[in-house]
Amino acid sequence: MKKQYILLAYAAMMMTACADEFDRNFEVGRPDKTEKYAYLTDYKALKEYVDLSQYPNFKLGVGTDAADYARQGVTYVVTNANFTETVAGNAMKMASCVDQNDGSMNFGTVSEYVKAATAAGLNVYGHTLAWHAQQPVNWLNSLLADKPVPIDPNAPTVDTWVEQITNVDCEGGDATNYVCRDGDGSGDVNRIDDGVGVDGSRGVRVHAVDNPTNPWDTQFFITTPKHTWQSGDKYKFTMKARADKAAHISIQSHAAPGSYIHWSMLAGGYDLTTDWQEFTYEGEISGDQAGGSGMFTIAFNLNELAEANNYYFDDMSWQALVQASSSGPVTYMENVISNSDMEGDDNSNFISKEGNGQVVNSTITAGIGKDGSRGVKVVSPAGAAEDWDTQFWILLPKPLQEGTKCHVEFDYKASQAASADTQAHFDPGSYQHWQAIGNPNFTTDWQHYTADVTIDASMAGANGMKSVAFNLSKTRDAEVTYYFDNIVFEVEKTASGDGIPQTDEEKKDTLIWAMDRWISGMMEACKNDEGTEVLVKAWDVVNEAISGGGADSEGVYALQHDNGSTTDFFWQDYLGDLDYVRTAVRLARQYGGSDLKLFVNDYNLESDWDQNKKLKSLIKWIERWEADGVTKIDGIGSQMHISYYMDPKTLESKKNAITESFKLMAATGRLVRISELDMGIVGTDGKDISTPDVTEEMHHAMADYYKWIIQQYLTIIPPAQQWGICQWCATDSPAGSGWRANQPVGLWDQNYYRKHTYAGFADGLSGQ
């Protein structure tokens, strides 16, 4: 037992106050079974069996309890004596460092661990930056909570009549609300005139010509461009008016001036005399008057009298009833368009047909949007037969039903002046109604269009309105190119709680901030004392992303997503399957340095039941993540929480799948790491065998399996791609453990005596 005393002396040198913890020799076989285990005494420390001349990059790792290691007790000594790399089992996971309730971060254990291991000459491998499990779920969910309802300090506390005309008595210079269309065809003009109002004050005069073709050849419009009137809105209207000759005028509702909606507004019409009269009306906007898009113009037809005449208007008031804030359900507007500013690649809400009849997702092109940004263009060829030969659609994610209130805005222009109609469709091309969000007039300059719309029965049809069609072939004699950018389509929704839900984009931005804060904090914690270098150079940047099911059209398994668990937080549900990983990689390199090696780590990559399909899926997902030309993933970590099977047929199947997994990973050209190797044993009945029931024969069989796996790795994985192997469990798992409880998963038993698997592991490394 001379070697025992030498090793105890070694332990004493490694530590001072902790020397009394070493009352047994963990480097030899069990003393109660000397005959069967004595040979283990002759084995060297595991790391001494790694032939660095053949495998220069190989790192032999072990999973450790970080706090236990930092105390420099038995874990510290065993790890340093036998391994060249250490991995924290839990300490570097987010829930271990970030408080569940307030999100405060504490990296004290991480810093102690990293500095202690680095000082001992070990490589520290980081585990793990992005994962759905072991997350501060409460805090992360609190970041996604509903926003409080904004309180308008100017909101009325009682029902209030609010004036919508800015220059009621016409004495100021603002003619925004008054549009004159004289009968001479000179066009629409915002105008207030001197000396034509009541008692010689300022007012509005409109001249009607002789022999008109239509009563509406001469018109006067009172418009509220900042307020769109919807069905059910209550209003009060007052004005004073006269004419040079007694005449009847009819009154209509319009959207914009000249955009006719309904034949009757106010009292339907008034009889004017040569004396000033005051006309008043109090009413409620009907559905016919509001139309589908809402109205904001009263039109007075001034050619009912087929003679030249002058009409005069003054002291005009148009008030809306604004109801007091109530404590009822909270309503809010939510933009349902993805990639509204078109700066991303998502074109799912934008559809085009360019005269050839083919309906396709619009192409988003750089440099053609407003201010040289990205945008969409649609080309309408000359010689169209119908207004709808060329069309552009805003496609909504869900059909809108009757009564839904919407707000729409976008930037637009064309290669020449042109008009366009909008229609309500179900799917693009499935026409439902001739009117949708108004009729924008295009010019060669960028304009901003806004419309407030309430979906009516005609627009909704039987199944709801799912798209808005722009008819772009109204100009027949020339090719016209139309441009669109910054499309927002907001839909009124009712909150289920007391606040307003965050939009998908707001949630994504918030979680990117949280991930940035987490990864930057972790990298800072892993720096040296001078704060000049991140000591941890390799990481599981994303852990266990692949679901193992839900294959797509390419046969690739889906990523894991929320399954109703209350203990997991799936970042990818909010960031998206691509940006989830791309964001984690970007932040790791931003804060950890460009020389980091980043791995995607997962389990069941050696699965025999689906012919390694999970691994094949992971390889395909890595290609997708890297398709942006920026994201770079260096390696694959295969966990390999495996078992030795007593049934020979089952064992052969498992071995074939392991061999195939190594071949598949080698073929990627990436680094390959066995990241969490441990081994149980399964009987011929298919059930796990507990540690007390494992026979000597079984222990030797497990040792041979370790040897075979390690030699397969060293043979199949080229040395340049070898990162190494990490034994996840140094000792057998206790009966009450949360990981593979009461299973013989270690290379040492729970008293730190070497097992036969120690020999198998060493023989695998040495090639014996």
mmCIF file of N, CA and C in Angstrom, residues 240-278:
data_model
loop_
_atom_site.group_PDB
_atom_site.id
_atom_site.type_symbol
_atom_site.label_atom_id
_atom_site.label_comp_id
_atom_site.label_asym_id
_atom_site.label_seq_id
_atom_site.Cartn_x
_atom_site.Cartn_y
_atom_site.Cartn_z
ATOM 1 N N LYS A 240 -73.471 79.374 -40.824
ATOM 2 C CA LYS A 240 -74.284 80.452 -41.373
ATOM 3 C C LYS A 240 -74.016 80.510 -42.865
ATOM 4 N N ALA A 241 -75.086 80.703 -43.668
ATOM 5 C CA ALA A 241 -74.926 80.682 -45.122
ATOM 6 C C ALA A 241 -75.971 81.581 -45.783
ATOM 7 N N ARG A 242 -75.645 82.086 -46.981
ATOM 8 C CA ARG A 242 -76.581 82.809 -47.837
ATOM 9 C C ARG A 242 -76.106 82.675 -49.264
ATOM 10 N N ALA A 243 -76.885 83.228 -50.243
ATOM 11 C CA ALA A 243 -76.512 83.201 -51.651
ATOM 12 C C ALA A 243 -76.990 84.495 -52.308
ATOM 13 N N ASP A 244 -76.396 84.836 -53.447
ATOM 14 C CA ASP A 244 -76.874 86.016 -54.189
ATOM 15 C C ASP A 244 -78.279 85.790 -54.714
ATOM 16 N N LYS A 245 -78.593 84.542 -55.036
ATOM 17 C CA LYS A 245 -79.933 84.180 -55.493
ATOM 18 C C LYS A 245 -80.417 83.019 -54.633
ATOM 19 N N ALA A 246 -81.692 83.047 -54.279
ATOM 20 C CA ALA A 246 -82.234 81.936 -53.500
ATOM 21 C C ALA A 246 -82.019 80.623 -54.240
ATOM 22 N N ALA A 247 -81.582 79.622 -53.509
ATOM 23 C CA ALA A 247 -81.265 78.336 -54.159
ATOM 24 C C ALA A 247 -81.305 77.219 -53.127
ATOM 25 N N HIS A 248 -81.547 76.013 -53.633
ATOM 26 C CA HIS A 248 -81.480 74.811 -52.798
ATOM 27 C C HIS A 248 -80.107 74.164 -53.000
ATOM 28 N N ILE A 249 -79.513 73.686 -51.924
ATOM 29 C CA ILE A 249 -78.253 72.942 -52.023
ATOM 30 C C ILE A 249 -78.462 71.559 -51.410
ATOM 31 N N SER A 250 -77.907 70.534 -52.063
ATOM 32 C CA SER A 250 -77.938 69.177 -51.509
ATOM 33 C C SER A 250 -76.611 68.913 -50.811
ATOM 34 N N ILE A 251 -76.622 67.954 -49.889
ATOM 35 C CA ILE A 251 -75.453 67.729 -49.030
ATOM 36 C C ILE A 251 -75.142 66.233 -48.996
ATOM 37 N N GLN A 252 -73.850 65.890 -49.214
ATOM 38 C CA GLN A 252 -73.406 64.490 -49.279
ATOM 39 C C GLN A 252 -72.306 64.223 -48.243
ATOM 40 N N SER A 253 -72.045 62.949 -47.966
ATOM 41 C CA SER A 253 -70.854 62.570 -47.198
ATOM 42 C C SER A 253 -69.797 62.067 -48.177
ATOM 43 N N HIS A 254 -68.570 62.514 -47.961
ATOM 44 C CA HIS A 254 -67.413 62.101 -48.762
ATOM 45 C C HIS A 254 -66.327 61.586 -47.816
ATOM 46 N N ALA A 255 -65.396 60.891 -48.394
ATOM 47 C CA ALA A 255 -64.163 60.597 -47.658
ATOM 48 C C ALA A 255 -63.306 61.851 -47.769
ATOM 49 N N ALA A 256 -62.333 61.861 -48.659
ATOM 50 C CA ALA A 256 -61.655 63.108 -48.993
ATOM 51 C C ALA A 256 -62.572 63.915 -49.909
ATOM 52 N N PRO A 257 -62.338 65.228 -50.034
ATOM 53 C CA PRO A 257 -63.162 66.025 -50.951
ATOM 54 C C PRO A 257 -63.191 65.409 -52.353
ATOM 55 N N GLY A 258 -64.381 65.129 -52.827
ATOM 56 C CA GLY A 258 -64.552 64.529 -54.144
ATOM 57 C C GLY A 258 -64.652 63.029 -54.134
ATOM 58 N N SER A 259 -64.361 62.388 -52.975
ATOM 59 C CA SER A 259 -64.460 60.929 -52.876
ATOM 60 C C SER A 259 -65.823 60.598 -52.278
ATOM 61 N N TYR A 260 -66.830 60.526 -53.132
ATOM 62 C CA TYR A 260 -68.228 60.384 -52.734
ATOM 63 C C TYR A 260 -68.469 59.080 -51.963
ATOM 64 N N ILE A 261 -69.266 59.183 -50.896
ATOM 65 C CA ILE A 261 -69.679 57.993 -50.152
ATOM 66 C C ILE A 261 -71.196 57.828 -50.187
ATOM 67 N N HIS A 262 -71.932 58.885 -49.776
ATOM 68 C CA HIS A 262 -73.379 58.733 -49.637
ATOM 69 C C HIS A 262 -74.076 60.014 -50.049
ATOM 70 N N TRP A 263 -75.318 59.877 -50.557
ATOM 71 C CA TRP A 263 -76.035 60.996 -51.156
ATOM 72 C C TRP A 263 -76.607 61.966 -50.135
ATOM 73 N N SER A 264 -76.685 61.563 -48.848
ATOM 74 C CA SER A 264 -77.340 62.429 -47.879
ATOM 75 C C SER A 264 -76.496 62.594 -46.632
ATOM 76 N N MET A 265 -76.323 63.868 -46.224
ATOM 77 C CA MET A 265 -75.617 64.196 -44.995
ATOM 78 C C MET A 265 -76.359 65.359 -44.345
ATOM 79 N N LEU A 266 -76.156 65.577 -43.065
ATOM 80 C CA LEU A 266 -76.909 66.572 -42.298
ATOM 81 C C LEU A 266 -78.399 66.320 -42.504
ATOM 82 N N ALA A 267 -79.139 67.366 -42.862
ATOM 83 C CA ALA A 267 -80.585 67.195 -43.072
ATOM 84 C C ALA A 267 -80.907 66.806 -44.499
ATOM 85 N N GLY A 268 -79.891 66.526 -45.293
ATOM 86 C CA GLY A 268 -80.093 66.144 -46.690
ATOM 87 C C GLY A 268 -79.984 67.315 -47.645
ATOM 88 N N GLY A 269 -80.351 68.530 -47.205
ATOM 89 C CA GLY A 269 -80.247 69.711 -48.039
ATOM 90 C C GLY A 269 -80.824 70.917 -47.326
ATOM 91 N N TYR A 270 -80.442 72.111 -47.800
ATOM 92 C CA TYR A 270 -80.936 73.352 -47.216
ATOM 93 C C TYR A 270 -81.398 74.298 -48.317
ATOM 94 N N ASP A 271 -82.367 75.162 -47.988
ATOM 95 C CA ASP A 271 -82.807 76.252 -48.865
ATOM 96 C C ASP A 271 -82.136 77.535 -48.401
ATOM 97 N N LEU A 272 -81.284 78.103 -49.259
ATOM 98 C CA LEU A 272 -80.591 79.339 -48.943
ATOM 99 C C LEU A 272 -81.356 80.525 -49.515
ATOM 100 N N THR A 273 -81.329 81.647 -48.803
ATOM 101 C CA THR A 273 -81.905 82.899 -49.295
ATOM 102 C C THR A 273 -80.783 83.916 -49.406
ATOM 103 N N THR A 274 -81.154 85.149 -49.738
ATOM 104 C CA THR A 274 -80.139 86.204 -49.855
ATOM 105 C C THR A 274 -79.742 86.759 -48.495
ATOM 106 N N ASP A 275 -80.448 86.365 -47.452
ATOM 107 C CA ASP A 275 -80.091 86.785 -46.102
ATOM 108 C C ASP A 275 -79.349 85.657 -45.380
ATOM 109 N N TRP A 276 -78.509 86.047 -44.445
ATOM 110 C CA TRP A 276 -77.795 85.062 -43.640
ATOM 111 C C TRP A 276 -78.780 84.266 -42.791
ATOM 112 N N GLN A 277 -78.612 82.968 -42.816
ATOM 113 C CA GLN A 277 -79.392 82.080 -41.964
ATOM 114 C C GLN A 277 -78.425 81.166 -41.211
ATOM 115 N N GLU A 278 -78.831 80.732 -40.034
ATOM 116 C CA GLU A 278 -78.025 79.766 -39.281
ATOM 117 C C GLU A 278 -78.681 78.392 -39.390
#
